[in-house]
Short mmCIF file of C-alpha atoms in Angstrom, two decimals:
data_model
loop_
_atom_site.label_atom_id
_atom_site.label_comp_id
_atom_site.label_asym_id
_atom_site.label_seq_id
_atom_site.Cartn_x
_atom_site.Cartn_y
_atom_site.Cartn_z
CA UNK A 230 -68.30 130.77 62.09
CA UNK A 231 -69.51 128.56 64.71
CA UNK A 232 -72.64 128.49 64.92
CA UNK A 233 -74.28 129.76 62.20
CA UNK A 234 -78.06 128.32 61.35
CA UNK A 235 -78.67 128.03 58.22
CA UNK A 236 -81.94 127.32 56.04
CA UNK A 237 -83.32 124.71 53.53
CA UNK A 238 -85.62 125.55 51.12
CA UNK A 239 -87.60 121.85 51.19
CA UNK A 240 -90.32 120.46 48.48
CA UNK A 241 -92.62 119.60 51.43
CA UNK A 242 -93.14 123.25 50.22
CA UNK A 243 -94.85 122.30 47.19
CA UNK A 244 -97.39 119.68 48.64
CA UNK A 245 -98.29 121.94 51.82
CA UNK A 246 -98.83 124.73 49.02
CA UNK A 247 -96.78 127.34 50.58
CA UNK A 248 -92.64 127.85 50.69
CA UNK A 249 -91.20 125.92 54.13
CA UNK A 250 -87.46 125.99 54.93
CA UNK A 251 -85.68 124.23 57.99
CA UNK A 252 -82.62 126.04 59.74
CA UNK A 253 -80.08 123.64 61.40
CA UNK A 254 -76.81 124.73 63.16
CA UNK A 255 -73.85 124.29 61.27
CA UNK A 256 -72.48 121.08 62.55
CA UNK A 257 -75.99 119.54 61.60
CA UNK A 258 -75.89 121.20 58.55
CA UNK A 259 -73.89 118.00 56.19
CA UNK A 260 -76.85 115.93 58.06
CA UNK A 261 -79.26 118.45 56.87
CA UNK A 262 -78.28 118.07 53.09
CA UNK A 263 -78.28 114.90 52.99
CA UNK A 264 -81.49 114.24 54.77
CA UNK A 265 -83.59 117.62 53.27
CA UNK A 266 -82.78 117.60 49.22
CA UNK A 267 -80.57 114.24 48.75
CA UNK A 268 -82.77 110.97 49.46
CA UNK A 269 -86.68 110.90 49.04
CA UNK A 270 -89.13 112.89 50.86
CA UNK A 271 -90.94 111.13 53.96
CA UNK A 272 -94.40 112.45 54.39
CA UNK A 273 -95.74 112.38 57.82
CA UNK A 274 -99.30 113.47 57.52
CA UNK A 275 -100.93 115.60 55.44
CA UNK A 276 -104.54 116.76 56.54
CA UNK A 277 -107.00 116.85 53.21
CA UNK A 278 -110.11 117.79 53.09
CA UNK A 279 -112.10 113.98 52.06
CA UNK A 280 -115.73 114.42 53.90
CA UNK A 281 -117.64 117.99 53.58
CA UNK A 282 -118.62 118.47 56.94
CA UNK A 283 -121.28 121.65 56.89
CA UNK A 284 -122.57 121.47 53.03
CA UNK A 285 -125.06 123.86 51.52
CA UNK A 286 -127.28 122.39 48.65
CA UNK A 287 -128.03 123.14 45.60
CA UNK A 288 -127.50 126.58 43.52
CA UNK A 289 -129.56 127.45 40.13
CA UNK A 290 -128.82 130.21 37.75
CA UNK A 291 -129.79 131.29 34.87
CA UNK A 292 -128.76 134.52 31.90
CA UNK A 293 -132.48 136.70 31.64
CA UNK A 294 -133.05 139.61 29.26
CA UNK A 295 -130.71 142.57 31.19
CA UNK A 296 -127.94 140.44 32.90
CA UNK A 297 -127.81 137.36 35.09
CA UNK A 298 -130.22 135.87 37.77
CA UNK A 299 -129.44 133.16 40.42
CA UNK A 300 -131.23 131.45 43.74
CA UNK A 301 -130.38 128.97 46.44
CA UNK A 302 -131.67 128.24 50.07
CA UNK A 303 -129.68 129.68 53.60
CA UNK A 304 -128.76 126.11 54.98
CA UNK A 305 -126.75 124.96 56.24
CA UNK A 306 -126.48 121.10 56.96
CA UNK A 307 -123.78 118.92 59.11
CA UNK A 308 -124.71 115.91 58.15
CA UNK A 309 -128.18 114.49 58.85
CA UNK A 310 -129.07 117.98 60.79
CA UNK A 311 -130.34 120.99 60.05
CA UNK A 312 -127.29 122.97 61.91
CA UNK A 313 -127.46 126.59 59.60
CA UNK A 314 -130.82 128.46 58.71
CA UNK A 315 -128.83 131.39 58.16
CA UNK A 316 -125.98 131.15 55.35
CA UNK A 317 -125.79 133.14 52.16
CA UNK A 318 -124.37 131.18 50.35
CA UNK A 319 -124.45 133.58 46.98
CA UNK A 320 -121.32 136.42 47.36
CA UNK A 321 -120.63 139.21 44.92
CA UNK A 322 -116.69 139.54 43.87
CA UNK A 323 -115.37 142.63 42.75
CA UNK A 324 -118.30 144.66 40.43
CA UNK A 325 -119.30 142.31 37.66
CA UNK A 326 -119.41 139.18 39.58
CA UNK A 327 -121.75 136.80 41.73
CA UNK A 328 -120.75 133.33 43.16
CA UNK A 329 -123.16 130.51 44.39
CA UNK A 330 -121.99 127.96 46.18
CA UNK A 331 -122.43 124.14 46.61
CA UNK A 332 -121.01 121.87 48.90
CA UNK A 333 -118.75 122.49 51.97
CA UNK A 334 -119.12 125.43 53.53
CA UNK A 335 -115.48 126.22 55.13
CA UNK A 336 -114.30 125.86 52.00
CA UNK A 337 -116.26 128.19 50.19
CA UNK A 338 -114.92 130.62 52.58
CA UNK A 339 -111.42 130.03 51.52
CA UNK A 340 -112.56 130.49 47.72
CA UNK A 341 -113.79 134.25 49.23
CA UNK A 342 -110.99 134.79 50.25
CA UNK A 343 -108.15 134.43 47.60
CA UNK A 344 -111.55 135.59 45.45
CA UNK A 345 -110.98 139.15 47.51
CA UNK A 346 -107.13 139.17 47.62
CA UNK A 347 -107.78 138.65 44.01
CA UNK A 348 -110.45 141.74 43.54
CA UNK A 349 -108.27 143.87 46.25
CA UNK A 350 -104.29 143.44 44.48
CA UNK A 351 -106.18 144.02 41.02
CA UNK A 352 -107.57 147.09 42.93
CA UNK A 353 -104.71 148.39 44.12
CA UNK A 354 -102.95 148.62 40.38
CA UNK A 355 -106.07 151.26 39.91
CA UNK A 356 -105.88 151.42 36.39
CA UNK A 357 -109.43 152.04 35.05
CA UNK A 358 -109.36 147.96 33.89
CA UNK A 359 -111.59 145.70 36.53
CA UNK A 360 -111.58 142.33 36.28
CA UNK A 361 -114.52 140.51 34.87
CA UNK A 362 -117.02 137.02 35.29
CA UNK A 363 -114.42 134.96 32.61
CA UNK A 364 -111.14 135.82 34.45
CA UNK A 365 -112.44 135.12 37.52
CA UNK A 366 -114.26 132.11 36.12
CA UNK A 367 -110.15 130.92 34.72
CA UNK A 368 -108.47 132.31 37.83
CA UNK A 369 -110.71 129.94 40.45
CA UNK A 370 -110.49 127.55 37.90
CA UNK A 371 -106.72 127.26 38.06
CA UNK A 372 -107.48 126.63 41.84
CA UNK A 373 -110.15 124.45 42.26
CA UNK A 374 -108.01 122.23 39.35
CA UNK A 375 -103.91 122.11 41.16
CA UNK A 376 -105.43 122.25 44.38
CA UNK A 377 -107.61 118.22 43.17
CA UNK A 378 -103.79 117.33 41.45
CA UNK A 379 -102.26 117.62 45.40
CA UNK A 380 -105.44 115.55 47.32
CA UNK A 381 -106.05 118.51 49.02
CA UNK A 382 -109.62 119.65 47.06
CA UNK A 383 -111.70 122.37 48.30
CA UNK A 384 -115.13 121.04 48.37
CA UNK A 385 -117.83 123.12 46.59
CA UNK A 386 -119.31 123.39 42.88
CA UNK A 387 -119.82 127.07 42.38
CA UNK A 388 -121.47 128.77 39.24
CA UNK A 389 -120.54 131.83 38.61
CA UNK A 390 -122.55 134.89 36.81
CA UNK A 391 -121.77 138.54 35.64
CA UNK A 392 -121.41 141.57 33.02
CA UNK A 393 -119.08 143.25 32.17
CA UNK A 394 -119.75 145.27 28.85
CA UNK A 395 -122.52 143.94 27.82
CA UNK A 396 -121.37 140.82 27.75
CA UNK A 397 -123.65 138.48 30.24
CA UNK A 398 -121.50 135.21 31.95
CA UNK A 399 -122.75 132.44 33.24
CA UNK A 400 -119.96 130.01 33.86
CA UNK A 401 -119.90 126.49 36.66
CA UNK A 402 -116.19 125.44 38.14
CA UNK A 403 -116.52 122.04 40.60
CA UNK A 404 -114.14 120.69 43.09
CA UNK A 405 -112.50 118.24 39.93
CA UNK A 406 -112.08 121.20 37.72
CA UNK A 407 -114.74 120.62 35.07
CA UNK A 408 -115.73 124.01 34.15
CA UNK A 409 -118.45 125.09 31.07
CA UNK A 410 -120.58 127.83 30.16
CA UNK A 411 -123.97 127.73 29.61
CA UNK A 412 -127.43 129.65 29.45
CA UNK A 413 -128.60 127.77 32.32
CA UNK A 414 -126.53 125.98 35.64
CA UNK A 415 -127.15 124.20 37.82
CA UNK A 416 -125.26 122.23 41.07
CA UNK A 417 -126.39 119.13 43.26
CA UNK A 418 -129.81 118.27 43.21
CA UNK A 419 -130.44 121.09 41.06
CA UNK A 420 -128.91 119.64 38.45
CA UNK A 421 -131.54 116.34 38.33
CA UNK A 422 -134.86 118.38 38.64
CA UNK A 423 -134.02 121.60 38.20
CA UNK A 424 -132.55 121.50 34.99
CA UNK A 425 -134.87 119.90 32.37
CA UNK A 426 -137.31 122.49 33.87
CA UNK A 427 -134.76 124.71 32.18
CA UNK A 428 -134.31 123.46 29.32
CA UNK A 429 -137.40 123.39 27.89
CA UNK A 430 -138.68 126.52 30.07
CA UNK A 431 -135.98 128.90 29.19
CA UNK A 432 -136.48 131.17 26.43
CA UNK A 433 -132.65 134.62 26.00
CA UNK A 434 -135.38 136.95 26.04
CA UNK A 435 -137.24 136.66 29.45
CA UNK A 436 -137.86 139.94 32.18
CA UNK A 437 -136.61 140.40 35.69
CA UNK A 438 -140.39 139.14 36.55
CA UNK A 439 -140.95 135.97 34.24
CA UNK A 440 -137.00 135.11 35.30
CA UNK A 441 -137.92 135.49 39.07
CA UNK A 442 -140.86 133.00 38.10
CA UNK A 443 -139.41 130.50 36.44
CA UNK A 444 -136.58 130.21 38.96
CA UNK A 445 -138.92 130.04 41.82
CA UNK A 446 -140.85 127.05 40.15
CA UNK A 447 -137.45 124.90 40.06
CA UNK A 448 -136.75 126.40 43.65
CA UNK A 449 -140.35 125.38 44.38
CA UNK A 450 -139.27 121.36 43.08
CA UNK A 451 -135.78 121.42 45.54
CA UNK A 452 -138.12 122.20 48.03
CA UNK A 453 -140.32 119.52 47.86
CA UNK A 454 -138.34 116.65 46.10
CA UNK A 455 -134.20 117.57 48.27
CA UNK A 456 -134.14 116.54 51.71
CA UNK A 457 -131.37 119.06 52.90
CA UNK A 458 -133.68 122.55 51.23
CA UNK A 459 -135.06 124.59 53.32
CA UNK A 460 -138.12 126.62 52.56
CA UNK A 461 -135.96 129.95 52.91
CA UNK A 462 -134.51 131.29 49.45
CA UNK A 463 -132.06 133.70 48.26
CA UNK A 464 -132.42 135.74 45.06
CA UNK A 465 -129.27 137.44 43.02
CA UNK A 466 -129.30 139.69 40.09
CA UNK A 467 -126.36 140.67 38.28
CA UNK A 468 -127.20 143.39 35.59
CA UNK A 469 -124.73 146.39 33.99
CA UNK A 470 -126.02 148.68 36.69
CA UNK A 471 -124.74 146.42 39.07
CA UNK A 472 -125.86 143.65 41.70
CA UNK A 473 -128.22 143.03 44.30
CA UNK A 474 -128.53 140.91 46.54
CA UNK A 475 -132.43 140.35 47.83
CA UNK A 476 -133.39 139.53 51.25
CA UNK A 477 -134.26 136.04 52.15
CA UNK A 478 -138.03 135.34 51.30
CA UNK A 479 -140.36 131.64 51.76
CA UNK A 480 -142.54 130.25 48.26
CA UNK A 481 -145.73 129.58 48.86
CA UNK A 482 -146.67 125.05 49.45
CA UNK A 483 -149.05 123.19 48.72
CA UNK A 484 -150.52 119.97 50.69
CA UNK A 485 -153.78 119.50 50.07
CA UNK A 486 -154.26 116.98 47.26
CA UNK A 487 -157.04 114.44 48.30
CA UNK A 488 -155.34 111.91 47.34
CA UNK A 489 -152.72 112.14 50.77
CA UNK A 490 -155.71 111.93 53.15
CA UNK A 491 -155.91 108.78 54.66
CA UNK A 492 -154.25 106.54 52.01
CA UNK A 493 -154.49 103.66 53.35
CA UNK A 494 -157.64 103.42 52.99
CA UNK A 495 -158.07 101.14 49.86
CA UNK A 496 -155.46 99.33 50.66
CA UNK A 497 -153.97 98.58 54.43
CA UNK A 498 -149.89 99.60 54.46
CA UNK A 499 -149.22 101.49 52.30
CA UNK A 500 -148.23 105.07 53.31
CA UNK B 154 -120.79 36.42 47.16
CA UNK B 155 -121.34 37.97 44.34
CA UNK B 156 -119.89 41.51 43.59
CA UNK B 157 -121.76 43.48 42.08
CA UNK B 158 -120.38 44.93 38.94
CA UNK B 159 -120.03 49.29 38.57
CA UNK B 160 -121.81 50.50 35.94
CA UNK B 161 -122.71 54.34 35.38
CA UNK B 162 -126.26 55.76 37.04
CA UNK B 163 -128.37 56.35 34.20
CA UNK B 164 -129.10 60.06 34.88
CA UNK B 165 -131.30 61.72 37.51
CA UNK B 166 -132.71 64.79 37.47
CA UNK B 167 -131.50 67.68 40.08
CA UNK B 168 -128.74 70.63 39.22
CA UNK B 169 -125.48 69.29 38.15
CA UNK B 170 -122.83 70.87 40.14
CA UNK B 171 -120.17 70.27 37.01
CA UNK B 172 -118.92 73.20 36.22
CA UNK B 173 -119.48 75.40 39.52
CA UNK B 174 -115.67 75.51 40.74
CA UNK B 175 -114.65 75.90 36.67
CA UNK B 176 -116.93 79.71 37.80
CA UNK B 177 -115.28 79.70 40.90
CA UNK B 178 -111.67 79.99 39.57
CA UNK B 179 -113.10 81.88 36.55
CA UNK B 180 -114.45 84.50 38.58
CA UNK B 181 -111.11 84.04 40.24
CA UNK B 182 -109.15 85.16 37.60
CA UNK B 183 -110.69 88.35 37.16
CA UNK B 184 -113.88 87.01 34.44
CA UNK B 185 -116.54 89.91 34.51
CA UNK B 186 -119.94 88.51 34.61
CA UNK B 187 -122.14 90.27 32.16
CA UNK B 188 -124.44 93.50 33.60
CA UNK B 189 -128.15 92.50 34.06
CA UNK B 190 -130.28 93.87 31.91
CA UNK B 191 -132.08 96.82 33.56
CA UNK B 192 -134.44 98.68 32.10
CA UNK B 193 -132.90 101.61 33.49
CA UNK B 194 -136.42 103.84 33.16
CA UNK B 195 -139.46 106.85 33.25
CA UNK B 196 -141.76 105.58 34.43
CA UNK B 197 -144.63 107.43 35.84
CA UNK B 198 -148.65 107.49 36.17
CA UNK B 199 -150.93 109.99 37.76
CA UNK B 200 -154.31 110.18 38.52
CA UNK B 201 -156.90 112.46 36.56
CA UNK B 202 -160.49 113.32 37.01
CA UNK B 203 -162.30 110.16 35.64
CA UNK B 204 -159.11 106.98 36.03
CA UNK B 205 -155.86 106.92 36.58
CA UNK B 206 -153.24 107.34 33.40
CA UNK B 207 -149.34 105.80 32.83
CA UNK B 208 -147.32 107.06 30.97
CA UNK B 209 -142.71 105.00 30.23
CA UNK B 210 -140.61 105.88 27.69
CA UNK B 211 -138.81 102.62 25.36
CA UNK B 212 -134.93 102.48 26.11
CA UNK B 213 -134.42 99.00 27.67
CA UNK B 214 -129.86 99.02 28.58
CA UNK B 215 -127.80 95.65 29.35
CA UNK B 216 -124.72 98.93 31.25
CA UNK B 217 -123.72 101.05 28.58
CA UNK B 218 -125.19 99.63 25.60
CA UNK B 219 -129.11 99.99 24.51
CA UNK B 220 -130.62 96.27 24.44
CA UNK B 221 -133.74 97.18 22.90
CA UNK B 222 -134.97 100.04 21.80
CA UNK B 223 -138.49 99.74 21.37
CA UNK B 224 -140.07 97.23 24.10
CA UNK B 225 -143.02 97.56 26.41
CA UNK B 226 -142.22 98.65 29.49
CA UNK B 227 -146.42 99.15 30.45
CA UNK B 228 -147.50 94.83 31.39
CA UNK B 229 -150.45 93.72 31.75
CA UNK B 230 -152.50 92.28 35.53
CA UNK B 231 -155.98 92.66 34.09
CA UNK B 232 -158.06 94.63 31.98
CA UNK B 233 -158.41 97.63 34.46
CA UNK B 234 -155.16 97.37 35.94
CA UNK B 235 -152.21 97.90 34.16
CA UNK B 236 -148.61 98.46 35.15
CA UNK B 237 -145.40 99.82 34.61
CA UNK B 238 -142.20 98.16 35.23
CA UNK B 239 -138.15 99.46 36.63
CA UNK B 240 -135.55 97.60 37.19
CA UNK B 241 -134.30 94.26 36.29
CA UNK B 242 -136.45 93.24 32.68
CA UNK B 243 -136.94 89.71 33.42
CA UNK B 244 -137.81 90.52 37.15
CA UNK B 245 -140.43 92.81 36.36
CA UNK B 246 -141.52 90.66 33.43
CA UNK B 247 -141.80 88.18 35.15
CA UNK B 248 -143.04 88.79 38.39
CA UNK B 249 -146.03 90.71 36.49
CA UNK B 250 -146.91 88.00 34.29
CA UNK B 251 -147.17 86.12 37.53
CA UNK B 252 -149.09 88.44 39.48
CA UNK B 253 -151.54 88.68 36.63
CA UNK B 254 -151.95 84.97 36.28
CA UNK B 255 -153.14 84.75 40.71
CA UNK B 256 -155.50 87.85 39.52
CA UNK B 257 -156.76 86.12 36.44
CA UNK B 258 -157.66 82.55 38.82
CA UNK B 259 -159.01 85.05 41.12
CA UNK B 260 -161.04 86.41 38.80
CA UNK B 261 -162.74 82.45 37.95
CA UNK B 262 -163.12 82.27 42.04
CA UNK B 263 -164.96 84.69 43.01
CA UNK B 264 -166.85 85.98 39.29
CA UNK B 265 -165.74 89.81 40.01
CA UNK B 266 -163.81 92.40 37.92
CA UNK B 267 -160.41 92.42 39.97
CA UNK B 268 -159.70 95.78 42.47
CA UNK B 269 -155.99 97.02 42.28
CA UNK B 270 -155.06 96.79 46.20
CA UNK B 271 -155.59 93.12 44.91
CA UNK B 272 -152.84 93.02 42.43
CA UNK B 273 -150.72 95.59 45.28
CA UNK B 274 -151.32 92.85 47.65
CA UNK B 275 -149.98 89.73 45.99
CA UNK B 276 -146.74 91.88 43.79
CA UNK B 277 -145.74 93.63 47.52
CA UNK B 278 -145.85 90.18 49.57
CA UNK B 279 -144.05 88.46 46.48
CA UNK B 280 -141.40 91.17 46.59
CA UNK B 281 -141.25 91.52 50.22
CA UNK B 282 -140.86 87.70 50.26
CA UNK B 283 -137.29 87.91 48.26
CA UNK B 284 -136.28 90.61 50.70
CA UNK B 285 -134.92 93.07 47.78
CA UNK B 286 -133.35 90.68 45.37
CA UNK B 287 -136.35 90.65 43.03
CA UNK B 288 -135.43 94.11 40.97
CA UNK B 289 -138.92 95.18 40.26
CA UNK B 290 -139.87 98.10 40.97
CA UNK B 291 -143.34 99.44 39.59
CA UNK B 292 -145.78 101.25 39.28
CA UNK B 293 -149.38 99.92 39.41
CA UNK B 294 -152.44 102.41 38.49
CA UNK B 295 -156.24 101.07 37.75
CA UNK B 296 -159.96 101.87 37.93
CA UNK B 297 -161.89 99.43 39.94
CA UNK B 298 -165.31 99.25 41.74
CA UNK B 299 -163.55 101.18 44.89
CA UNK B 300 -162.96 104.48 42.52
CA UNK B 301 -159.22 104.77 40.26
CA UNK B 302 -155.87 104.02 42.42
CA UNK B 303 -152.49 104.25 41.86
CA UNK B 304 -149.52 103.15 43.54
CA UNK B 305 -145.67 102.09 43.28
CA UNK B 306 -144.30 99.85 44.62
CA UNK B 307 -140.71 98.87 45.44
CA UNK B 308 -138.28 96.62 45.94
CA UNK B 309 -138.00 95.25 48.88
CA UNK B 310 -141.93 95.99 49.13
CA UNK B 311 -142.89 98.72 50.98
CA UNK B 312 -145.47 101.10 48.87
CA UNK B 313 -147.33 104.86 48.11
CA UNK B 314 -150.85 106.02 47.48
CA UNK B 315 -150.33 108.80 45.44
CA UNK B 316 -151.47 110.95 43.49
CA UNK B 317 -148.62 111.26 40.51
CA UNK B 318 -145.84 108.78 40.97
CA UNK B 319 -142.72 108.33 38.72
CA UNK B 320 -140.39 105.60 38.98
CA UNK B 321 -137.11 104.49 37.84
CA UNK B 322 -133.44 106.71 36.28
CA UNK B 323 -135.87 109.38 34.91
CA UNK B 324 -138.20 109.95 37.74
CA UNK B 325 -136.29 112.76 39.18
CA UNK B 326 -136.33 114.82 35.30
CA UNK B 327 -139.60 113.21 35.29
CA UNK B 328 -140.82 115.13 39.15
CA UNK B 329 -139.71 118.23 38.09
CA UNK B 330 -142.70 118.73 35.86
CA UNK B 331 -145.22 116.70 37.93
CA UNK B 332 -144.60 119.31 40.74
CA UNK B 333 -144.75 121.93 39.58
CA UNK B 334 -147.61 121.16 36.57
CA UNK B 335 -149.54 119.08 37.76
CA UNK B 336 -152.87 119.68 39.74
CA UNK B 337 -156.75 118.54 40.89
CA UNK B 338 -159.08 117.30 38.55
CA UNK B 339 -157.43 117.03 35.29
CA UNK B 340 -159.42 116.42 32.50
CA UNK B 341 -158.16 113.81 30.05
CA UNK B 342 -156.59 115.69 26.92
CA UNK B 343 -154.33 117.75 30.31
CA UNK B 344 -153.64 114.07 32.12
CA UNK B 345 -151.93 112.39 28.72
CA UNK B 346 -150.34 116.51 28.19
CA UNK B 347 -148.90 116.06 31.18
CA UNK B 348 -147.63 112.56 31.38
CA UNK B 349 -146.35 112.35 27.72
CA UNK B 350 -144.06 115.38 29.15
CA UNK B 351 -142.78 114.09 32.23
CA UNK B 352 -141.53 110.92 30.08
CA UNK B 353 -140.30 113.36 27.58
CA UNK B 354 -137.69 114.97 30.20
CA UNK B 355 -137.09 111.68 31.47
CA UNK B 356 -135.99 110.42 27.38
CA UNK B 357 -134.07 114.34 27.43
CA UNK B 358 -132.57 114.92 30.72
CA UNK B 359 -130.98 110.53 31.72
CA UNK B 360 -129.05 109.16 29.33
CA UNK B 361 -130.67 105.57 30.68
CA UNK B 362 -133.84 105.46 29.15
CA UNK B 363 -135.01 106.92 25.25
CA UNK B 364 -137.09 106.12 22.05
CA UNK B 365 -140.66 106.91 22.02
CA UNK B 366 -143.28 107.78 24.57
CA UNK B 367 -146.21 104.45 25.74
CA UNK B 368 -149.05 106.00 27.25
CA UNK B 369 -151.53 104.12 28.55
CA UNK B 370 -155.42 105.23 30.00
CA UNK B 371 -157.41 103.51 31.83
CA UNK B 372 -160.85 105.11 32.70
CA UNK B 373 -164.06 102.94 34.06
CA UNK B 374 -165.13 100.70 31.86
CA UNK B 375 -162.10 100.78 28.54
CA UNK B 376 -158.07 100.99 29.02
CA UNK B 377 -156.32 102.51 26.27
CA UNK B 378 -152.97 101.33 25.25
CA UNK B 379 -151.68 103.90 23.56
CA UNK B 380 -148.38 101.99 22.51
CA UNK B 381 -146.03 104.37 20.85
CA UNK B 382 -147.94 107.91 21.60
CA UNK B 383 -144.96 109.90 20.72
CA UNK B 384 -142.04 108.84 18.15
CA UNK B 385 -139.62 112.01 19.22
CA UNK B 386 -136.47 110.20 18.82
CA UNK B 387 -137.62 109.61 14.52
CA UNK B 388 -134.54 108.38 12.60
CA UNK B 389 -133.27 111.26 9.90
CA UNK B 390 -130.94 109.68 8.48
CA UNK B 391 -132.09 107.26 6.61
CA UNK B 392 -131.60 106.97 2.72
CA UNK B 393 -135.52 106.31 1.32
CA UNK B 394 -133.87 105.35 -2.06
CA UNK B 395 -132.57 102.28 -0.21
CA UNK B 396 -128.34 101.44 -0.80
CA UNK B 397 -126.37 99.77 -3.64
CA UNK B 398 -123.61 99.05 -3.88
CA UNK B 399 -121.35 98.58 -7.61
CA UNK B 400 -119.36 95.99 -8.38
CA UNK B 401 -116.17 97.81 -8.49
CA UNK B 402 -116.72 100.50 -5.91
CA UNK B 403 -114.36 99.29 -3.07
CA UNK B 404 -111.42 99.26 -4.86
CA UNK B 405 -109.21 96.17 -5.24
CA UNK B 406 -105.99 96.18 -3.68
CA UNK B 407 -104.43 92.57 -4.29
CA UNK B 408 -106.22 88.57 -4.61
CA UNK B 409 -104.81 86.07 -3.30
CA UNK B 410 -106.54 82.46 -4.14
CA UNK B 411 -105.65 79.93 -1.16
CA UNK B 412 -107.00 76.54 -2.09
CA UNK B 413 -108.86 74.46 1.55
CA UNK B 414 -107.35 70.99 1.65
CA UNK B 415 -109.36 67.83 0.05
CA UNK B 416 -108.06 65.30 2.11
CA UNK B 417 -109.94 64.52 4.91
CA UNK B 418 -108.04 62.22 7.48
CA UNK B 419 -110.38 60.54 10.21
CA UNK B 420 -109.54 58.43 12.85
CA UNK B 421 -111.49 55.91 14.35
CA UNK B 422 -112.44 56.58 18.28
CA UNK B 423 -115.22 55.07 20.24
CA UNK B 424 -118.37 55.99 20.40
CA UNK B 425 -119.24 57.40 23.63
CA UNK B 426 -122.94 57.69 22.92
CA UNK B 427 -122.73 53.68 23.18
CA UNK B 428 -122.33 53.82 27.00
#
């Protein structure tokens, strides 16, 4: 029983999110237990997401007659550079939900990993039941809040929409764990520029065409007034029949106001 | 040799630095200076067929408190030029008053109606001189011999010439209305309605703006200042019959009467004013 190796679970695992164990040889055991389990924990380095690097801008979504419609642009900005122009920021989760994300793109990819795993395990039960948007939202909320409590947030604002058993659902959750549901939602700049329009013009019984027109109105304002948005949008819809994520397209912009012609004619030094 | 007797010199004018040390000590001990009274605002302007329409909300905030529920943010510059102001209330008030007086003097000197670019240049050079410390963000609009003009002026002194403009904390909500609904060649009624809609978007979606909508329509030869054009936040809970509180409505639990001291002691002290 001389050089037996013994492993001891430690509290470091709590911080990192997965179990961490250490191996020691027999003669070092006493010293090891003293250091690891009885004395205070020395934390040397923790890597947390403090600043986002590659980010997506707003997502807007609303309920309409047949389900939920969601839209975003396809830009991934690296600070002030427009680095990626074809980022899909809206994805499907299972049969009943679509999720749109703004904020750090890598953290969104991590979230998709968690959600795909969740759906997979659910499918493996093969019990005829499938996770709906409410359940996915709750799961996501727990993940986001627990990460925030460990000072290692997933730097995103997410919008989840779906239809299950005829019930439409639209909710949001963000990096500090704030979550709520509403008939129409937006993240980031969308809250300031798109929500006012939706608050005055949204109705319960919009048809798909009317809903697309309303969403395009909001997307156009965001295109004019949000510096990190681009003229390439994706619209996704989810109904009881299923999910459709449309291919990207552009909106027509108007720059022909007469006041934009020669603005400093009357006043020297104006733009 | 006669010694000059030391007497107190009569106080001259100038700044008294007596309290400076005490103020510094208070700040060091954690005193919070009261916040500036900011106008936390939505102000807008747009150019229509025959002139310009300016709009503003009427809430003035002091941090989280509403200081004035119905203040006037559309300031008079000259009979044909008006200016909406956002930012620190004192700054917008003072700077618009000052330029208004300067324009009046200029009118006397030239014998002509004031031009919007004159007001613009006076405002921007004053604000630039103070390097942004005069916290006034303005929407200046008017009609003069050269036509209708609309400008925005920023606290550091830069200006824009635009067909439609919004400023203040509610500017994004108002701008979303303008960007989706503005077109060239609006009629007077359409212009007023669009301005009122934009201000309402600011009032209902921004916490720094609220209460009522003020509108000002300026056309060639005529200006209409529509104070409280819309009142979308009425008080609905006042009892129209008034409130009466009868004696006995409040239950008296116990009564204790304490006499105020009748004796007053005075002490002789030198009259401080004598010297």
